[in-house]
Amino acid sequence: MRKKWTLWMLEIVAVCLACLILIPFLMILINSFKGIRESALFGLSLPSEWQFTNYKEIFQQANILRGFKNSILISGLVVICVNVFASMAAFIIQRRDNRFLQGAYYTFIMGLIVPVSIVPTIKLLGDLHIRGTYFSLIMYYTAVLLPFAVFLLVGFMKSIPRELDEAALLEGCGYFRLYWQIILPLLLTVLVTVSIVVMVSVWNDFFGPFYLMTDSTKWTIVLQIFNFVTMYSTNWGVVFAFMVIVVSPILIIYLLLQRYIIDGLTAGSMKG
């Protein structure tokens, strides 16, 4: 009986914390239908008059389709790069026991802790003459998100028996074929998790494109917020409506695929 009451209390606490997290989203949604004066109060009350024109104004003023195209392009290519590079690195690190690769692995782990220094990054991209290009932003995000992916994949790789590798090699399978046809399909569960986390991180990031992308035509959808914010007046109803449009696609993807995120994060600890 005592254990049952403890579980009930934990569920109540979890529901309360979930409500606290949902309050900002609720505020954004409600204020996206308010006028200039009401939305500036940042309240949770329903609007006195529903302003559906806020959403119409977004598509009239902003290059929102171009922003979506840039975000989809950058996010998609970063997901591909991170998955390919991280799976290859995890395969080599976990399957070969030597000091160099162990050092490389610990270097990746440091990448999870050490914050990104934006000034040297800008200097490096400038010296390479790639600053302001799609390629520079894709490589930046790949470098930032690679440590997490490698850490997750190495942990999962430990649950894949090495006898599988030995059997394939005895049958004449090469290392690349072993990775591509045998190991990679077994990593799909974790790769889905990595893809979702990377997509969410890149889509919602503001500072990367803000500092590294000098051409406004290549701005991601998040940076399009500058089209609605001015020095002297800001229609927060339109800003909130824009935020709802930006967040909605990635939120839908997250809600539909959240089961795969949990499965991928726990897969390595549940096997073998």
PDB file of C-alpha atoms in Angstrom:
ATOM      1  CA  MET A   1       0.000   0.000   0.000  1.00  0.00           C
ATOM      2  CA  ARG A   2       2.821   2.371   0.863  1.00  0.00           C
ATOM      3  CA  LYS A   3       4.525   1.683  -2.469  1.00  0.00           C
ATOM      4  CA  LYS A   4       1.283   2.443  -4.286  1.00  0.00           C
ATOM      5  CA  TRP A   5       0.933   5.802  -2.549  1.00  0.00           C
ATOM      6  CA  THR A   6       4.540   6.630  -3.408  1.00  0.00           C
ATOM      7  CA  LEU A   7       3.860   5.952  -7.070  1.00  0.00           C
ATOM      8  CA  TRP A   8       0.768   8.142  -6.942  1.00  0.00           C
ATOM      9  CA  MET A   9       2.756  10.989  -5.416  1.00  0.00           C
ATOM     10  CA  LEU A  10       5.464  10.658  -8.052  1.00  0.00           C
ATOM     11  CA  GLU A  11       2.836  10.777 -10.798  1.00  0.00           C
ATOM     12  CA  ILE A  12       1.280  13.902  -9.292  1.00  0.00           C
ATOM     13  CA  VAL A  13       4.703  15.594  -9.121  1.00  0.00           C
ATOM     14  CA  ALA A  14       5.427  14.559 -12.725  1.00  0.00           C
ATOM     15  CA  VAL A  15       2.088  16.008 -13.899  1.00  0.00           C
ATOM     16  CA  CYS A  16       2.751  19.282 -12.059  1.00  0.00           C
ATOM     17  CA  LEU A  17       6.218  19.586 -13.610  1.00  0.00           C
ATOM     18  CA  ALA A  18       4.762  18.829 -17.056  1.00  0.00           C
ATOM     19  CA  CYS A  19       2.215  21.612 -16.570  1.00  0.00           C
ATOM     20  CA  LEU A  20       4.994  24.046 -15.647  1.00  0.00           C
ATOM     21  CA  ILE A  21       6.826  23.151 -18.855  1.00  0.00           C
ATOM     22  CA  LEU A  22       3.656  23.570 -20.937  1.00  0.00           C
ATOM     23  CA  ILE A  23       2.833  27.034 -19.567  1.00  0.00           C
ATOM     24  CA  PRO A  24       5.271  28.894 -21.914  1.00  0.00           C
ATOM     25  CA  PHE A  25       3.880  27.035 -24.933  1.00  0.00           C
ATOM     26  CA  LEU A  26       0.335  27.870 -23.842  1.00  0.00           C
ATOM     27  CA  MET A  27       1.266  31.532 -23.410  1.00  0.00           C
ATOM     28  CA  ILE A  28       2.775  31.660 -26.908  1.00  0.00           C
ATOM     29  CA  LEU A  29      -0.272  30.000 -28.467  1.00  0.00           C
ATOM     30  CA  ILE A  30      -2.832  32.217 -26.719  1.00  0.00           C
ATOM     31  CA  ASN A  31      -0.936  35.470 -27.362  1.00  0.00           C
ATOM     32  CA  SER A  32      -0.538  34.606 -31.043  1.00  0.00           C
ATOM     33  CA  PHE A  33      -4.261  35.426 -31.427  1.00  0.00           C
ATOM     34  CA  LYS A  34      -4.130  38.771 -29.584  1.00  0.00           C
ATOM     35  CA  GLY A  35      -3.712  42.334 -30.795  1.00  0.00           C
ATOM     36  CA  ILE A  36      -0.715  44.603 -30.230  1.00  0.00           C
ATOM     37  CA  ARG A  37      -1.716  45.855 -26.764  1.00  0.00           C
ATOM     38  CA  GLU A  38      -2.968  42.577 -25.325  1.00  0.00           C
ATOM     39  CA  SER A  39      -0.057  40.485 -26.581  1.00  0.00           C
ATOM     40  CA  ALA A  40       2.445  42.948 -25.083  1.00  0.00           C
ATOM     41  CA  LEU A  41       1.154  42.015 -21.604  1.00  0.00           C
ATOM     42  CA  PHE A  42       2.301  38.372 -22.021  1.00  0.00           C
ATOM     43  CA  GLY A  43      -0.781  37.143 -20.171  1.00  0.00           C
ATOM     44  CA  LEU A  44      -2.479  33.749 -20.112  1.00  0.00           C
ATOM     45  CA  SER A  45      -6.027  35.102 -20.420  1.00  0.00           C
ATOM     46  CA  LEU A  46      -8.019  34.492 -23.583  1.00  0.00           C
ATOM     47  CA  PRO A  47      -8.017  37.350 -26.110  1.00  0.00           C
ATOM     48  CA  SER A  48     -10.921  39.793 -26.058  1.00  0.00           C
ATOM     49  CA  GLU A  49     -10.908  39.631 -29.853  1.00  0.00           C
ATOM     50  CA  TRP A  50      -9.290  36.780 -31.774  1.00  0.00           C
ATOM     51  CA  GLN A  51      -6.741  38.111 -34.271  1.00  0.00           C
ATOM     52  CA  PHE A  52      -6.368  35.417 -36.929  1.00  0.00           C
ATOM     53  CA  THR A  53      -4.809  38.053 -39.183  1.00  0.00           C
ATOM     54  CA  ASN A  54      -1.534  37.645 -37.246  1.00  0.00           C
ATOM     55  CA  TYR A  55      -0.851  34.418 -39.129  1.00  0.00           C
ATOM     56  CA  LYS A  56      -1.850  35.989 -42.438  1.00  0.00           C
ATOM     57  CA  GLU A  57       0.568  38.862 -41.850  1.00  0.00           C
ATOM     58  CA  ILE A  58       3.465  36.456 -41.402  1.00  0.00           C
ATOM     59  CA  PHE A  59       3.149  35.068 -44.902  1.00  0.00           C
ATOM     60  CA  GLN A  60       2.693  38.562 -46.338  1.00  0.00           C
ATOM     61  CA  GLN A  61       5.789  40.150 -44.762  1.00  0.00           C
ATOM     62  CA  ALA A  62       8.387  37.431 -44.255  1.00  0.00           C
ATOM     63  CA  ASN A  63      10.327  35.188 -46.606  1.00  0.00           C
ATOM     64  CA  ILE A  64       9.047  32.326 -44.550  1.00  0.00           C
ATOM     65  CA  LEU A  65       9.156  29.734 -47.335  1.00  0.00           C
ATOM     66  CA  ARG A  66      12.803  30.560 -48.022  1.00  0.00           C
ATOM     67  CA  GLY A  67      13.516  30.257 -44.303  1.00  0.00           C
ATOM     68  CA  PHE A  68      11.848  26.847 -44.193  1.00  0.00           C
ATOM     69  CA  LYS A  69      13.844  25.746 -47.233  1.00  0.00           C
ATOM     70  CA  ASN A  70      17.129  26.816 -45.629  1.00  0.00           C
ATOM     71  CA  SER A  71      16.277  25.130 -42.326  1.00  0.00           C
ATOM     72  CA  ILE A  72      15.238  21.879 -44.010  1.00  0.00           C
ATOM     73  CA  LEU A  73      18.353  21.878 -46.204  1.00  0.00           C
ATOM     74  CA  ILE A  74      20.781  22.560 -43.357  1.00  0.00           C
ATOM     75  CA  SER A  75      19.053  20.254 -40.850  1.00  0.00           C
ATOM     76  CA  GLY A  76      18.803  17.397 -43.333  1.00  0.00           C
ATOM     77  CA  LEU A  77      22.446  17.558 -44.407  1.00  0.00           C
ATOM     78  CA  VAL A  78      23.638  17.841 -40.792  1.00  0.00           C
ATOM     79  CA  VAL A  79      21.622  14.740 -39.883  1.00  0.00           C
ATOM     80  CA  ILE A  80      23.228  12.798 -42.746  1.00  0.00           C
ATOM     81  CA  CYS A  81      26.754  13.979 -41.886  1.00  0.00           C
ATOM     82  CA  VAL A  82      26.403  13.270 -38.170  1.00  0.00           C
ATOM     83  CA  ASN A  83      24.922   9.808 -38.725  1.00  0.00           C
ATOM     84  CA  VAL A  84      27.565   8.757 -41.261  1.00  0.00           C
ATOM     85  CA  PHE A  85      30.604  10.149 -39.447  1.00  0.00           C
ATOM     86  CA  ALA A  86      29.456   9.129 -35.966  1.00  0.00           C
ATOM     87  CA  SER A  87      28.559   5.555 -36.970  1.00  0.00           C
ATOM     88  CA  MET A  88      31.919   5.096 -38.716  1.00  0.00           C
ATOM     89  CA  ALA A  89      33.821   6.565 -35.770  1.00  0.00           C
ATOM     90  CA  ALA A  90      31.893   4.446 -33.247  1.00  0.00           C
ATOM     91  CA  PHE A  91      32.517   1.289 -35.287  1.00  0.00           C
ATOM     92  CA  ILE A  92      36.286   1.829 -35.364  1.00  0.00           C
ATOM     93  CA  ILE A  93      36.583   3.058 -31.764  1.00  0.00           C
ATOM     94  CA  GLN A  94      34.626   0.188 -30.275  1.00  0.00           C
ATOM     95  CA  ARG A  95      36.042  -2.591 -32.426  1.00  0.00           C
ATOM     96  CA  ARG A  96      39.742  -1.693 -32.175  1.00  0.00           C
ATOM     97  CA  ASP A  97      41.390  -1.559 -28.777  1.00  0.00           C
ATOM     98  CA  ASN A  98      44.344   0.803 -28.918  1.00  0.00           C
ATOM     99  CA  ARG A  99      45.399   3.924 -27.076  1.00  0.00           C
ATOM    100  CA  PHE A 100      45.039   6.276 -30.022  1.00  0.00           C
ATOM    101  CA  LEU A 101      41.357   5.416 -30.550  1.00  0.00           C
ATOM    102  CA  GLN A 102      40.681   5.503 -26.822  1.00  0.00           C
ATOM    103  CA  GLY A 103      42.207   8.972 -26.784  1.00  0.00           C
ATOM    104  CA  ALA A 104      40.008   9.940 -29.722  1.00  0.00           C
ATOM    105  CA  TYR A 105      36.958   8.682 -27.847  1.00  0.00           C
ATOM    106  CA  TYR A 106      37.814  10.694 -24.736  1.00  0.00           C
ATOM    107  CA  THR A 107      38.310  13.719 -26.989  1.00  0.00           C
ATOM    108  CA  PHE A 108      34.765  13.273 -28.242  1.00  0.00           C
ATOM    109  CA  ILE A 109      33.569  13.026 -24.631  1.00  0.00           C
ATOM    110  CA  MET A 110      35.292  16.339 -23.893  1.00  0.00           C
ATOM    111  CA  GLY A 111      33.248  17.802 -26.724  1.00  0.00           C
ATOM    112  CA  LEU A 112      30.132  17.151 -24.634  1.00  0.00           C
ATOM    113  CA  ILE A 113      31.499  19.273 -21.805  1.00  0.00           C
ATOM    114  CA  VAL A 114      33.600  22.036 -23.348  1.00  0.00           C
ATOM    115  CA  PRO A 115      31.418  24.899 -24.653  1.00  0.00           C
ATOM    116  CA  VAL A 116      31.752  26.156 -28.208  1.00  0.00           C
ATOM    117  CA  SER A 117      33.922  29.252 -28.575  1.00  0.00           C
ATOM    118  CA  ILE A 118      32.318  31.291 -31.322  1.00  0.00           C
ATOM    119  CA  VAL A 119      35.132  33.820 -31.924  1.00  0.00           C
ATOM    120  CA  PRO A 120      37.821  31.257 -32.903  1.00  0.00           C
ATOM    121  CA  THR A 121      35.174  29.499 -34.987  1.00  0.00           C
ATOM    122  CA  ILE A 122      34.452  32.681 -36.929  1.00  0.00           C
ATOM    123  CA  LYS A 123      38.207  33.258 -37.387  1.00  0.00           C
ATOM    124  CA  LEU A 124      38.744  29.701 -38.631  1.00  0.00           C
ATOM    125  CA  LEU A 125      35.865  29.870 -41.106  1.00  0.00           C
ATOM    126  CA  GLY A 126      37.159  33.225 -42.323  1.00  0.00           C
ATOM    127  CA  ASP A 127      40.676  31.834 -42.860  1.00  0.00           C
ATOM    128  CA  LEU A 128      39.176  28.925 -44.812  1.00  0.00           C
ATOM    129  CA  HIS A 129      37.105  31.400 -46.873  1.00  0.00           C
ATOM    130  CA  ILE A 130      33.879  29.511 -46.243  1.00  0.00           C
ATOM    131  CA  ARG A 131      32.177  31.797 -43.723  1.00  0.00           C
ATOM    132  CA  GLY A 132      28.616  32.650 -44.722  1.00  0.00           C
ATOM    133  CA  THR A 133      28.123  29.503 -46.807  1.00  0.00           C
ATOM    134  CA  TYR A 134      25.803  26.570 -46.232  1.00  0.00           C
ATOM    135  CA  PHE A 135      28.875  24.334 -46.002  1.00  0.00           C
ATOM    136  CA  SER A 136      30.338  26.292 -43.065  1.00  0.00           C
ATOM    137  CA  LEU A 137      27.116  26.069 -41.060  1.00  0.00           C
ATOM    138  CA  ILE A 138      26.689  22.360 -41.819  1.00  0.00           C
ATOM    139  CA  MET A 139      30.257  21.602 -40.719  1.00  0.00           C
ATOM    140  CA  TYR A 140      29.810  23.732 -37.586  1.00  0.00           C
ATOM    141  CA  TYR A 141      26.709  21.834 -36.501  1.00  0.00           C
ATOM    142  CA  THR A 142      28.285  18.501 -37.416  1.00  0.00           C
ATOM    143  CA  ALA A 143      31.293  19.239 -35.206  1.00  0.00           C
ATOM    144  CA  VAL A 144      29.118  20.408 -32.313  1.00  0.00           C
ATOM    145  CA  LEU A 145      26.696  17.454 -32.397  1.00  0.00           C
ATOM    146  CA  LEU A 146      29.144  14.698 -33.318  1.00  0.00           C
ATOM    147  CA  PRO A 147      30.344  14.026 -29.724  1.00  0.00           C
ATOM    148  CA  PHE A 148      26.820  13.207 -28.515  1.00  0.00           C
ATOM    149  CA  ALA A 149      26.214  10.865 -31.440  1.00  0.00           C
ATOM    150  CA  VAL A 150      29.564   9.085 -31.008  1.00  0.00           C
ATOM    151  CA  PHE A 151      28.972   8.678 -27.274  1.00  0.00           C
ATOM    152  CA  LEU A 152      25.534   7.152 -27.875  1.00  0.00           C
ATOM    153  CA  LEU A 153      26.642   4.858 -30.709  1.00  0.00           C
ATOM    154  CA  VAL A 154      29.763   3.564 -28.938  1.00  0.00           C
ATOM    155  CA  GLY A 155      27.622   2.600 -25.963  1.00  0.00           C
ATOM    156  CA  PHE A 156      25.219   0.735 -28.228  1.00  0.00           C
ATOM    157  CA  MET A 157      28.019  -0.920 -30.218  1.00  0.00           C
ATOM    158  CA  LYS A 158      29.190  -2.653 -27.038  1.00  0.00           C
ATOM    159  CA  SER A 159      25.969  -4.677 -27.056  1.00  0.00           C
ATOM    160  CA  ILE A 160      26.670  -6.055 -30.565  1.00  0.00           C
ATOM    161  CA  PRO A 161      28.717  -9.271 -30.169  1.00  0.00           C
ATOM    162  CA  ARG A 162      32.124  -9.311 -31.830  1.00  0.00           C
ATOM    163  CA  GLU A 163      31.506 -12.907 -32.872  1.00  0.00           C
ATOM    164  CA  LEU A 164      29.263 -11.447 -35.558  1.00  0.00           C
ATOM    165  CA  ASP A 165      32.243  -9.542 -36.993  1.00  0.00           C
ATOM    166  CA  GLU A 166      34.488 -12.588 -36.845  1.00  0.00           C
ATOM    167  CA  ALA A 167      31.942 -14.786 -38.609  1.00  0.00           C
ATOM    168  CA  ALA A 168      31.513 -12.195 -41.387  1.00  0.00           C
ATOM    169  CA  LEU A 169      35.273 -11.785 -41.842  1.00  0.00           C
ATOM    170  CA  LEU A 170      35.744 -15.576 -42.035  1.00  0.00           C
ATOM    171  CA  GLU A 171      33.184 -15.632 -44.857  1.00  0.00           C
ATOM    172  CA  GLY A 172      35.324 -13.171 -46.815  1.00  0.00           C
ATOM    173  CA  CYS A 173      33.485  -9.981 -45.889  1.00  0.00           C
ATOM    174  CA  GLY A 174      35.592  -6.807 -46.030  1.00  0.00           C
ATOM    175  CA  TYR A 175      35.587  -4.185 -43.290  1.00  0.00           C
ATOM    176  CA  PHE A 176      33.566  -1.646 -45.244  1.00  0.00           C
ATOM    177  CA  ARG A 177      31.018  -4.270 -46.259  1.00  0.00           C
ATOM    178  CA  LEU A 178      30.886  -5.431 -42.633  1.00  0.00           C
ATOM    179  CA  TYR A 179      30.100  -1.902 -41.542  1.00  0.00           C
ATOM    180  CA  TRP A 180      27.635  -1.124 -44.342  1.00  0.00           C
ATOM    181  CA  GLN A 181      25.642  -4.359 -44.578  1.00  0.00           C
ATOM    182  CA  ILE A 182      25.837  -5.817 -41.068  1.00  0.00           C
ATOM    183  CA  ILE A 183      26.669  -3.212 -38.418  1.00  0.00           C
ATOM    184  CA  LEU A 184      24.801  -0.201 -39.850  1.00  0.00           C
ATOM    185  CA  PRO A 185      21.370  -1.943 -40.032  1.00  0.00           C
ATOM    186  CA  LEU A 186      21.771  -2.936 -36.387  1.00  0.00           C
ATOM    187  CA  LEU A 187      22.312   0.723 -35.472  1.00  0.00           C
ATOM    188  CA  LEU A 188      19.055   1.969 -37.009  1.00  0.00           C
ATOM    189  CA  THR A 189      17.262   2.319 -33.665  1.00  0.00           C
ATOM    190  CA  VAL A 190      19.973   4.559 -32.253  1.00  0.00           C
ATOM    191  CA  LEU A 191      20.416   6.419 -35.536  1.00  0.00           C
ATOM    192  CA  VAL A 192      16.744   7.391 -35.452  1.00  0.00           C
ATOM    193  CA  THR A 193      17.292   8.812 -31.969  1.00  0.00           C
ATOM    194  CA  VAL A 194      20.387  10.697 -33.120  1.00  0.00           C
ATOM    195  CA  SER A 195      18.517  12.041 -36.160  1.00  0.00           C
ATOM    196  CA  ILE A 196      15.661  13.414 -34.080  1.00  0.00           C
ATOM    197  CA  VAL A 197      17.933  15.037 -31.490  1.00  0.00           C
ATOM    198  CA  VAL A 198      20.139  16.558 -34.189  1.00  0.00           C
ATOM    199  CA  MET A 199      17.149  17.807 -36.185  1.00  0.00           C
ATOM    200  CA  VAL A 200      15.602  19.474 -33.135  1.00  0.00           C
ATOM    201  CA  SER A 201      18.929  21.031 -32.098  1.00  0.00           C
ATOM    202  CA  VAL A 202      19.693  22.490 -35.527  1.00  0.00           C
ATOM    203  CA  TRP A 203      16.136  23.636 -36.260  1.00  0.00           C
ATOM    204  CA  ASN A 204      15.781  25.536 -32.968  1.00  0.00           C
ATOM    205  CA  ASP A 205      19.271  27.036 -32.840  1.00  0.00           C
ATOM    206  CA  PHE A 206      19.529  30.802 -33.158  1.00  0.00           C
ATOM    207  CA  PHE A 207      23.134  31.713 -32.380  1.00  0.00           C
ATOM    208  CA  GLY A 208      24.837  29.522 -34.989  1.00  0.00           C
ATOM    209  CA  PRO A 209      23.192  31.118 -38.056  1.00  0.00           C
ATOM    210  CA  PHE A 210      23.209  34.535 -36.375  1.00  0.00           C
ATOM    211  CA  TYR A 211      27.005  34.601 -35.986  1.00  0.00           C
ATOM    212  CA  LEU A 212      28.110  32.484 -38.939  1.00  0.00           C
ATOM    213  CA  MET A 213      25.633  33.266 -41.713  1.00  0.00           C
ATOM    214  CA  THR A 214      26.312  36.727 -43.161  1.00  0.00           C
ATOM    215  CA  ASP A 215      23.930  36.430 -46.124  1.00  0.00           C
ATOM    216  CA  SER A 216      20.310  37.098 -45.092  1.00  0.00           C
ATOM    217  CA  THR A 217      19.027  35.028 -48.025  1.00  0.00           C
ATOM    218  CA  LYS A 218      20.545  31.967 -46.326  1.00  0.00           C
ATOM    219  CA  TRP A 219      19.020  32.626 -42.920  1.00  0.00           C
ATOM    220  CA  THR A 220      17.176  29.771 -41.271  1.00  0.00           C
ATOM    221  CA  ILE A 221      13.533  30.043 -40.268  1.00  0.00           C
ATOM    222  CA  VAL A 222      14.428  30.986 -36.683  1.00  0.00           C
ATOM    223  CA  LEU A 223      16.345  34.080 -37.824  1.00  0.00           C
ATOM    224  CA  GLN A 224      13.334  35.316 -39.778  1.00  0.00           C
ATOM    225  CA  ILE A 225      12.078  36.639 -36.419  1.00  0.00           C
ATOM    226  CA  PHE A 226      14.030  39.827 -37.212  1.00  0.00           C
ATOM    227  CA  ASN A 227      11.399  40.648 -39.846  1.00  0.00           C
ATOM    228  CA  PHE A 228       8.896  41.344 -37.060  1.00  0.00           C
ATOM    229  CA  VAL A 229      11.054  43.019 -34.394  1.00  0.00           C
ATOM    230  CA  THR A 230      11.955  46.701 -34.708  1.00  0.00           C
ATOM    231  CA  MET A 231      13.681  49.201 -32.453  1.00  0.00           C
ATOM    232  CA  TYR A 232      10.614  51.269 -31.586  1.00  0.00           C
ATOM    233  CA  SER A 233       7.614  48.947 -31.863  1.00  0.00           C
ATOM    234  CA  THR A 234       7.004  45.219 -31.967  1.00  0.00           C
ATOM    235  CA  ASN A 235       3.712  43.462 -32.606  1.00  0.00           C
ATOM    236  CA  TRP A 236       4.130  40.590 -30.181  1.00  0.00           C
ATOM    237  CA  GLY A 237       0.979  38.916 -31.477  1.00  0.00           C
ATOM    238  CA  VAL A 238       2.624  38.461 -34.857  1.00  0.00           C
ATOM    239  CA  VAL A 239       5.905  37.397 -33.209  1.00  0.00           C
ATOM    240  CA  PHE A 240       4.111  34.727 -31.172  1.00  0.00           C
ATOM    241  CA  ALA A 241       2.236  33.540 -34.262  1.00  0.00           C
ATOM    242  CA  PHE A 242       5.541  33.216 -36.069  1.00  0.00           C
ATOM    243  CA  MET A 243       6.965  31.225 -33.149  1.00  0.00           C
ATOM    244  CA  VAL A 244       3.995  28.847 -33.301  1.00  0.00           C
ATOM    245  CA  ILE A 245       4.611  28.230 -37.015  1.00  0.00           C
ATOM    246  CA  VAL A 246       8.343  27.675 -36.429  1.00  0.00           C
ATOM    247  CA  VAL A 247       7.903  25.291 -33.512  1.00  0.00           C
ATOM    248  CA  SER A 248       4.934  23.300 -34.876  1.00  0.00           C
ATOM    249  CA  PRO A 249       6.733  21.075 -37.470  1.00  0.00           C
ATOM    250  CA  ILE A 250       9.529  20.003 -35.156  1.00  0.00           C
ATOM    251  CA  LEU A 251       7.112  19.574 -32.230  1.00  0.00           C
ATOM    252  CA  ILE A 252       4.891  17.285 -34.322  1.00  0.00           C
ATOM    253  CA  ILE A 253       7.903  15.224 -35.392  1.00  0.00           C
ATOM    254  CA  TYR A 254       9.075  14.970 -31.784  1.00  0.00           C
ATOM    255  CA  LEU A 255       5.656  13.881 -30.506  1.00  0.00           C
ATOM    256  CA  LEU A 256       5.258  11.259 -33.220  1.00  0.00           C
ATOM    257  CA  LEU A 257       8.740   9.812 -32.790  1.00  0.00           C
ATOM    258  CA  GLN A 258       9.365  10.276 -29.058  1.00  0.00           C
ATOM    259  CA  ARG A 259       9.046   6.518 -28.534  1.00  0.00           C
ATOM    260  CA  TYR A 260      12.047   5.975 -30.801  1.00  0.00           C
ATOM    261  CA  ILE A 261      14.072   8.502 -28.797  1.00  0.00           C
ATOM    262  CA  ILE A 262      13.485   6.567 -25.584  1.00  0.00           C
ATOM    263  CA  ASP A 263      14.144   3.224 -27.299  1.00  0.00           C
ATOM    264  CA  GLY A 264      17.405   4.498 -28.767  1.00  0.00           C
ATOM    265  CA  LEU A 265      18.642   5.956 -25.493  1.00  0.00           C
ATOM    266  CA  THR A 266      17.941   2.726 -23.578  1.00  0.00           C
ATOM    267  CA  ALA A 267      18.744   0.145 -26.276  1.00  0.00           C
ATOM    268  CA  GLY A 268      22.416  -0.226 -25.380  1.00  0.00           C
ATOM    269  CA  SER A 269      21.703  -0.743 -21.693  1.00  0.00           C
ATOM    270  CA  MET A 270      18.983  -3.329 -22.248  1.00  0.00           C
ATOM    271  CA  LYS A 271      20.901  -5.707 -24.509  1.00  0.00           C
ATOM    272  CA  GLY A 272      23.683  -8.182 -23.991  1.00  0.00           C
TER     273      GLY A 272
END
